[in-house]
Amino acid sequence: MKLSNQSRAHLATARFLASKSEAKKTHGAVVVKGGRVVGVGWNKNRNDPQAMSEEHIKTDASYHAEEVALREAGDNARGAILYVARVNKQGEDRDSKPCFLCSTLMVSAGIKKVIYTTEGVVEDVYY
């Protein structure tokens, strides 16, 4: 898939956000409407060990990058494009196809198109 310079820039931002994640699989997401970034996110742990006792912490529980970015975008997500990237420790693209729950959130939010990384290729999905 051939991307415009602007789309490549937004995907690069999603990659940068993914690098901020401390999760095992690092994902970043950017919501863009009318060429303007209206929401960003990366996957984050839901459970803060500083705020709860160990017996109440669930392992491997996280907010997905798409969920965080859509929450930040709010109503501006309707009609927007969502860019999602996953990178490994070497900064190489990995498959970031949104999961079923994130896809459901995207449809509910009114996202019109998703562009995401895979290993060596960038894919897009229209809703």
N, CA and C atoms as an extended XYZ file, in Angstrom:
381
Properties=species:S:1:pos:R:3:atomname:S:1:resname:S:1:resid:I:1 pbc="F F F"
N         0.843       -1.174        0.000 N   MET     1
C         0.000        0.000        0.000 CA  MET     1
C         0.895        1.246        0.000 C   MET     1
N         0.623        2.159       -0.895 N   LYS     2
C         1.391        3.399       -0.972 CA  LYS     2
C         0.728        4.453       -0.080 C   LYS     2
N         1.537        5.035        0.794 N   LEU     3
C         1.035        6.047        1.716 CA  LEU     3
C         1.503        7.430        1.304 C   LEU     3
N         0.682        8.436        1.598 N   SER     4
C         1.079        9.826        1.384 CA  SER     4
C         2.136       10.192        2.429 C   SER     4
N         2.815       11.294        2.198 N   ASN     5
C         3.804       11.767        3.179 CA  ASN     5
C         3.152       12.029        4.526 C   ASN     5
N         1.936       12.577        4.493 N   GLN     6
C         1.230       12.871        5.738 CA  GLN     6
C         0.881       11.577        6.481 C   GLN     6
N         0.413       10.563        5.759 N   SER     7
C         0.093        9.282        6.391 CA  SER     7
C         1.343        8.624        6.952 C   SER     7
N         2.450        8.707        6.227 N   ARG     8
C         3.714        8.148        6.735 CA  ARG     8
C         4.127        8.856        8.032 C   ARG     8
N         3.918       10.161        8.084 N   ALA     9
C         4.260       10.930        9.291 CA  ALA     9
C         3.394       10.497       10.476 C   ALA     9
N         2.092       10.296       10.245 N   HIS    10
C         1.206        9.868       11.334 CA  HIS    10
C         1.558        8.456       11.799 C   HIS    10
N         1.917        7.590       10.868 N   LEU    11
C         2.323        6.238       11.232 CA  LEU    11
C         3.643        6.272       12.011 C   LEU    11
N         4.541        7.173       11.638 N   ALA    12
C         5.794        7.343       12.380 CA  ALA    12
C         5.504        7.799       13.813 C   ALA    12
N         4.510        8.652       13.979 N   THR    13
C         4.113        9.090       15.319 CA  THR    13
C         3.583        7.902       16.113 C   THR    13
N         2.771        7.062       15.480 N   ALA    14
C         2.254        5.863       16.156 CA  ALA    14
C         3.409        4.945       16.566 C   ALA    14
N         4.418        4.823       15.720 N   ARG    15
C         5.596        4.012       16.066 CA  ARG    15
C         6.328        4.600       17.282 C   ARG    15
N         6.482        5.924       17.285 N   PHE    16
C         7.128        6.582       18.417 CA  PHE    16
C         6.345        6.330       19.701 C   PHE    16
N         5.021        6.465       19.634 N   LEU    17
C         4.185        6.227       20.810 CA  LEU    17
C         4.312        4.781       21.280 C   LEU    17
N         4.395        3.846       20.347 N   ALA    18
C         4.576        2.438       20.707 CA  ALA    18
C         5.859        2.247       21.507 C   ALA    18
N         6.892        2.986       21.147 N   SER    19
C         8.174        2.854       21.843 CA  SER    19
C         8.096        3.351       23.290 C   SER    19
N         7.055        4.122       23.621 N   LYS    20
C         6.880        4.622       24.986 CA  LYS    20
C         6.247        3.578       25.902 C   LYS    20
N         5.640        2.547       25.305 N   SER    21
C         4.945        1.532       26.085 CA  SER    21
C         5.929        0.652       26.845 C   SER    21
N         5.540        0.255       28.032 N   GLU    22
C         6.342       -0.672       28.828 CA  GLU    22
C         5.791       -2.083       28.763 C   GLU    22
N         4.776       -2.299       27.928 N   ALA    23
C         4.156       -3.620       27.795 CA  ALA    23
C         5.055       -4.564       27.000 C   ALA    23
N         4.731       -5.841       27.053 N   LYS    24
C         5.503       -6.841       26.319 CA  LYS    24
C         5.379       -6.610       24.816 C   LYS    24
N         4.173       -6.343       24.344 N   LYS    25
C         3.923       -6.014       22.937 CA  LYS    25
C         3.558       -4.543       22.887 C   LYS    25
N         4.413       -3.743       22.267 N   THR    26
C         4.249       -2.292       22.310 CA  THR    26
C         3.452       -1.783       21.109 C   THR    26
N         2.349       -1.123       21.392 N   HIS    27
C         1.476       -0.559       20.361 CA  HIS    27
C         1.307        0.938       20.601 C   HIS    27
N         1.180        1.687       19.510 N   GLY    28
C         0.877        3.110       19.572 CA  GLY    28
C        -0.246        3.414       18.599 C   GLY    28
N        -1.052        4.436       18.884 N   ALA    29
C        -2.184        4.782       18.026 CA  ALA    29
C        -2.347        6.296       17.938 C   ALA    29
N        -2.754        6.747       16.740 N   VAL    30
C        -2.985        8.166       16.484 CA  VAL    30
C        -4.306        8.304       15.736 C   VAL    30
N        -5.194        9.159       16.237 N   VAL    31
C        -6.465        9.459       15.576 CA  VAL    31
C        -6.296       10.796       14.864 C   VAL    31
N        -6.583       10.800       13.549 N   VAL    32
C        -6.394       12.001       12.728 CA  VAL    32
C        -7.691       12.340       12.018 C   VAL    32
N        -8.098       13.600       12.138 N   LYS    33
C        -9.305       14.071       11.453 CA  LYS    33
C        -8.983       15.400       10.779 C   LYS    33
N        -9.238       15.457        9.481 N   GLY    34
C        -8.969       16.677        8.738 CA  GLY    34
C        -7.497       17.065        8.765 C   GLY    34
N        -6.605       16.074        8.822 N   GLY    35
C        -5.177       16.342        8.850 CA  GLY    35
C        -4.632       16.743       10.209 C   GLY    35
N        -5.508       16.775       11.218 N   ARG    36
C        -5.112       17.219       12.561 CA  ARG    36
C        -5.190       16.041       13.536 C   ARG    36
N        -4.186       15.883       14.370 N   VAL    37
C        -4.184       14.826       15.385 CA  VAL    37
C        -5.168       15.213       16.486 C   VAL    37
N        -6.143       14.322       16.744 N   VAL    38
C        -7.149       14.607       17.767 CA  VAL    38
C        -7.086       13.634       18.939 C   VAL    38
N        -6.240       12.604       18.828 N   GLY    39
C        -6.088       11.655       19.929 CA  GLY    39
C        -4.865       10.788       19.726 C   GLY    39
N        -4.172       10.492       20.813 N   VAL    40
C        -3.008        9.614       20.759 CA  VAL    40
C        -3.056        8.656       21.946 C   VAL    40
N        -2.363        7.528       21.796 N   GLY    41
C        -2.289        6.597       22.916 CA  GLY    41
C        -1.287        5.495       22.665 C   GLY    41
N        -0.877        4.851       23.735 N   TRP    42
C        -0.061        3.647       23.656 CA  TRP    42
C        -0.581        2.722       24.736 C   TRP    42
N        -0.301        1.422       24.579 N   ASN    43
C        -0.841        0.495       25.561 CA  ASN    43
C        -0.155        0.690       26.911 C   ASN    43
N        -1.003        0.703       27.952 N   LYS    44
C        -0.545        0.994       29.312 CA  LYS    44
C        -1.138       -0.029       30.264 C   LYS    44
N        -0.421       -0.302       31.333 N   ASN    45
C        -0.946       -1.198       32.354 CA  ASN    45
C        -2.138       -0.553       33.043 C   ASN    45
N        -3.162       -1.370       33.286 N   ARG    46
C        -4.348       -0.868       34.003 CA  ARG    46
C        -4.104       -0.804       35.502 C   ARG    46
N        -3.224       -1.630       35.960 N   ASN    47
C        -3.053       -1.800       37.398 CA  ASN    47
C        -1.795       -1.097       37.889 C   ASN    47
N        -1.975       -0.140       38.744 N   ASP    48
C        -0.851        0.593       39.311 CA  ASP    48
C        -0.511       -0.034       40.664 C   ASP    48
N         0.633       -0.706       40.779 N   PRO    49
C         0.997       -1.341       42.050 CA  PRO    49
C         1.080       -0.351       43.210 C   PRO    49
N         1.262        0.935       42.906 N   GLN    50
C         1.317        1.954       43.947 CA  GLN    50
C        -0.068        2.225       44.537 C   GLN    50
N        -1.120        1.895       43.759 N   ALA    51
C        -2.470        2.265       44.166 CA  ALA    51
C        -3.312        1.096       44.675 C   ALA    51
N        -2.820       -0.139       44.540 N   MET    52
C        -3.629       -1.274       44.992 CA  MET    52
C        -2.735       -2.382       45.524 C   MET    52
N        -3.340       -3.227       46.334 N   SER    53
C        -2.571       -4.327       46.921 CA  SER    53
C        -2.339       -5.419       45.880 C   SER    53
N        -1.303       -6.231       46.096 N   GLU    54
C        -0.906       -7.252       45.126 CA  GLU    54
C        -2.014       -8.237       44.807 C   GLU    54
N        -2.824       -8.617       45.780 N   GLU    55
C        -3.880       -9.611       45.528 CA  GLU    55
C        -4.980       -9.085       44.600 C   GLU    55
N        -5.048       -7.766       44.406 N   HIS    56
C        -6.068       -7.182       43.537 CA  HIS    56
C        -5.557       -6.855       42.137 C   HIS    56
N        -4.255       -7.048       41.911 N   ILE    57
C        -3.677       -6.745       40.608 CA  ILE    57
C        -3.845       -7.934       39.678 C   ILE    57
N        -4.437       -7.690       38.529 N   LYS    58
C        -4.557       -8.723       37.501 CA  LYS    58
C        -3.292       -8.676       36.652 C   LYS    58
N        -2.781       -9.824       36.285 N   THR    59
C        -1.602       -9.846       35.432 CA  THR    59
C        -2.013       -9.637       33.986 C   THR    59
N        -1.139       -9.018       33.226 N   ASP    60
C        -1.338       -8.790       31.792 CA  ASP    60
C        -2.596       -8.000       31.458 C   ASP    60
N        -3.055       -7.156       32.351 N   ALA    61
C        -4.218       -6.311       32.070 CA  ALA    61
C        -3.712       -4.952       31.601 C   ALA    61
N        -4.197       -4.524       30.430 N   SER    62
C        -3.731       -3.239       29.912 CA  SER    62
C        -4.842       -2.537       29.152 C   SER    62
N        -4.668       -1.229       29.010 N   TYR    63
C        -5.503       -0.451       28.104 CA  TYR    63
C        -4.833       -0.541       26.742 C   TYR    63
N        -5.580       -0.851       25.715 N   HIS    64
C        -5.014       -0.913       24.378 CA  HIS    64
C        -4.799        0.501       23.848 C   HIS    64
N        -3.786        0.646       22.999 N   ALA    65
C        -3.427        1.953       22.446 CA  ALA    65
C        -4.615        2.590       21.737 C   ALA    65
N        -5.355        1.779       20.980 N   GLU    66
C        -6.510        2.296       20.241 CA  GLU    66
C        -7.559        2.854       21.200 C   GLU    66
N        -7.798        2.135       22.288 N   GLU    67
C        -8.774        2.549       23.293 CA  GLU    67
C        -8.390        3.895       23.907 C   GLU    67
N        -7.125        4.047       24.243 N   VAL    68
C        -6.639        5.285       24.850 CA  VAL    68
C        -6.772        6.450       23.859 C   VAL    68
N        -6.369        6.221       22.602 N   ALA    69
C        -6.433        7.279       21.579 CA  ALA    69
C        -7.877        7.666       21.282 C   ALA    69
N        -8.770        6.690       21.196 N   LEU    70
C       -10.188        6.984       20.931 CA  LEU    70
C       -10.813        7.753       22.092 C   LEU    70
N       -10.447        7.395       23.304 N   ARG    71
C       -10.973        8.114       24.475 CA  ARG    71
C       -10.527        9.569       24.433 C   ARG    71
N        -9.272        9.810       24.082 N   GLU    72
C        -8.762       11.180       24.007 CA  GLU    72
C        -9.444       11.962       22.885 C   GLU    72
N        -9.702       11.294       21.755 N   ALA    73
C       -10.337       11.965       20.609 CA  ALA    73
C       -11.794       12.303       20.880 C   ALA    73
N       -12.470       11.490       21.667 N   GLY    74
C       -13.883       11.734       21.978 CA  GLY    74
C       -14.738       11.795       20.721 C   GLY    74
N       -15.605       12.797       20.630 N   ASP    75
C       -16.496       12.949       19.471 CA  ASP    75
C       -15.744       13.258       18.185 C   ASP    75
N       -14.518       13.737       18.288 N   ASN    76
C       -13.723       14.028       17.090 CA  ASN    76
C       -13.317       12.771       16.330 C   ASN    76
N       -13.529       11.601       16.918 N   ALA    77
C       -13.162       10.347       16.247 CA  ALA    77
C       -14.095       10.032       15.070 C   ALA    77
N       -15.322       10.559       15.103 N   ARG    78
C       -16.276       10.269       14.027 CA  ARG    78
C       -15.743       10.793       12.699 C   ARG    78
N       -15.571        9.856       11.740 N   GLY    79
C       -15.082       10.215       10.417 CA  GLY    79
C       -13.563       10.323       10.325 C   GLY    79
N       -12.853        9.960       11.379 N   ALA    80
C       -11.390       10.101       11.422 CA  ALA    80
C       -10.684        8.840       10.912 C   ALA    80
N        -9.388        8.964       10.736 N   ILE    81
C        -8.518        7.845       10.383 CA  ILE    81
C        -7.707        7.495       11.622 C   ILE    81
N        -7.581        6.194       11.892 N   LEU    82
C        -6.798        5.721       13.031 CA  LEU    82
C        -5.552        5.013       12.518 C   LEU    82
N        -4.395        5.442       12.983 N   TYR    83
C        -3.114        4.824       12.633 CA  TYR    83
C        -2.654        4.017       13.833 C   TYR    83
N        -2.288        2.754       13.607 N   VAL    84
C        -1.862        1.872       14.691 CA  VAL    84
C        -0.536        1.226       14.307 C   VAL    84
N         0.423        1.232       15.230 N   ALA    85
C         1.723        0.622       14.964 CA  ALA    85
C         2.160       -0.217       16.156 C   ALA    85
N         2.840       -1.297       15.832 N   ARG    86
C         3.503       -2.120       16.847 CA  ARG    86
C         4.945       -2.275       16.400 C   ARG    86
N         5.867       -2.073       17.313 N   VAL    87
C         7.284       -2.213       16.997 CA  VAL    87
C         7.942       -3.146       18.011 C   VAL    87
N         8.998       -3.828       17.551 N   ASN    88
C         9.762       -4.649       18.480 CA  ASN    88
C        10.881       -3.808       19.089 C   ASN    88
N        11.705       -4.414       19.898 N   LYS    89
C        12.780       -3.680       20.590 CA  LYS    89
C        13.786       -3.056       19.616 C   LYS    89
N        13.885       -3.626       18.403 N   GLN    90
C        14.790       -3.083       17.390 CA  GLN    90
C        14.119       -2.003       16.540 C   GLN    90
N        12.861       -1.673       16.827 N   GLY    91
C        12.145       -0.649       16.081 CA  GLY    91
C        11.528       -1.138       14.780 C   GLY    91
N        11.494       -2.453       14.579 N   GLU    92
C        10.912       -3.016       13.354 CA  GLU    92
C         9.408       -3.193       13.513 C   GLU    92
N         8.675       -2.990       12.406 N   ASP    93
C         7.224       -3.146       12.430 CA  ASP    93
C         6.825       -4.587       12.716 C   ASP    93
N         5.762       -4.720       13.471 N   ARG    94
C         5.138       -6.006       13.749 CA  ARG    94
C         3.645       -5.854       13.504 C   ARG    94
N         2.946       -6.978       13.483 N   ASP    95
C         1.516       -6.969       13.201 CA  ASP    95
C         0.756       -6.226       14.296 C   ASP    95
N         0.021       -5.195       13.898 N   SER    96
C        -0.772       -4.421       14.862 CA  SER    96
C        -2.241       -4.378       14.465 C   SER    96
N        -2.680       -5.401       13.722 N   LYS    97
C        -4.090       -5.450       13.341 CA  LYS    97
C        -4.930       -5.377       14.613 C   LYS    97
N        -5.869       -4.449       14.678 N   PRO    98
C        -6.668       -4.280       15.894 CA  PRO    98
C        -7.453       -5.546       16.256 C   PRO    98
N        -7.539       -5.804       17.545 N   CYS    99
C        -8.287       -6.959       18.042 CA  CYS    99
C        -9.790       -6.718       17.872 C   CYS    99
N       -10.575       -7.739       18.161 N   PHE   100
C       -12.024       -7.648       18.005 CA  PHE   100
C       -12.613       -6.525       18.861 C   PHE   100
N       -12.192       -6.438       20.117 N   LEU   101
C       -12.750       -5.407       21.004 CA  LEU   101
C       -12.404       -4.002       20.529 C   LEU   101
N       -11.162       -3.803       20.087 N   CYS   102
C       -10.773       -2.481       19.577 CA  CYS   102
C       -11.516       -2.165       18.282 C   CYS   102
N       -11.701       -3.174       17.426 N   SER   103
C       -12.467       -2.967       16.195 CA  SER   103
C       -13.891       -2.549       16.507 C   SER   103
N       -14.470       -3.155       17.529 N   THR   104
C       -15.828       -2.787       17.953 CA  THR   104
C       -15.860       -1.344       18.445 C   THR   104
N       -14.839       -0.942       19.210 N   LEU   105
C       -14.755        0.448       19.680 CA  LEU   105
C       -14.640        1.420       18.508 C   LEU   105
N       -13.863        1.029       17.491 N   MET   106
C       -13.672        1.884       16.321 CA  MET   106
C       -14.979        2.093       15.566 C   MET   106
N       -15.726        1.019       15.398 N   VAL   107
C       -17.014        1.133       14.710 CA  VAL   107
C       -17.942        2.039       15.508 C   VAL   107
N       -18.000        1.830       16.823 N   SER   108
C       -18.856        2.663       17.681 CA  SER   108
C       -18.446        4.132       17.651 C   SER   108
N       -17.141        4.377       17.555 N   ALA   109
C       -16.636        5.758       17.540 CA  ALA   109
C       -16.808        6.423       16.181 C   ALA   109
N       -17.077        5.628       15.139 N   GLY   110
C       -17.269        6.202       13.808 CA  GLY   110
C       -15.992        6.369       13.008 C   GLY   110
N       -14.946        5.623       13.366 N   ILE   111
C       -13.695        5.672       12.594 CA  ILE   111
C       -13.994        5.199       11.173 C   ILE   111
N       -13.504        5.932       10.171 N   LYS   112
C       -13.802        5.557        8.783 CA  LYS   112
C       -12.730        4.666        8.174 C   LYS   112
N       -11.491        4.744        8.696 N   LYS   113
C       -10.404        3.964        8.107 CA  LYS   113
C        -9.337        3.719        9.168 C   LYS   113
N        -8.729        2.524        9.109 N   VAL   114
C        -7.634        2.178       10.004 CA  VAL   114
C        -6.437        1.795        9.147 C   VAL   114
N        -5.285        2.356        9.463 N   ILE   115
C        -4.029        1.999        8.800 CA  ILE   115
C        -3.132        1.439        9.889 C   ILE   115
N        -2.640        0.210        9.682 N   TYR   116
C        -1.845       -0.436       10.713 CA  TYR   116
C        -0.646       -1.161       10.118 C   TYR   116
N         0.359       -1.373       10.955 N   THR   117
C         1.565       -2.055       10.518 CA  THR   117
C         1.380       -3.565       10.581 C   THR   117
N         2.100       -4.247        9.688 N   THR   118
C         2.305       -5.690        9.764 CA  THR   118
C         3.796       -5.882        9.551 C   THR   118
N         4.246       -7.077        9.522 N   GLU   119
C         5.680       -7.300        9.315 CA  GLU   119
C         6.045       -7.015        7.866 C   GLU   119
N         6.626       -5.833        7.632 N   GLY   120
C         7.104       -5.472        6.308 CA  GLY   120
C         6.090       -4.784        5.396 C   GLY   120
N         4.825       -4.696        5.800 N   VAL   121
C         3.786       -4.119        4.947 CA  VAL   121
C         2.872       -3.264        5.820 C   VAL   121
N         2.278       -2.251        5.233 N   VAL   122
C         1.257       -1.469        5.929 CA  VAL   122
C        -0.085       -1.816        5.318 C   VAL   122
N        -1.077       -2.086        6.140 N   GLU   123
C        -2.407       -2.479        5.694 CA  GLU   123
C        -3.417       -1.400        6.057 C   GLU   123
N        -4.562       -1.427        5.380 N   ASP   124
C        -5.640       -0.533        5.776 CA  ASP   124
C        -6.972       -1.268        5.747 C   ASP   124
N        -7.899       -0.790        6.558 N   VAL   125
C        -9.228       -1.360        6.673 CA  VAL   125
C       -10.211       -0.206        6.681 C   VAL   125
N       -11.283       -0.337        5.946 N   TYR   126
C       -12.346        0.677        5.957 CA  TYR   126
C       -13.515        0.155        6.765 C   TYR   126
N       -14.127        1.016        7.565 N   TYR   127
C       -15.317        0.634        8.334 CA  TYR   127
C       -16.539        1.275        7.741 C   TYR   127
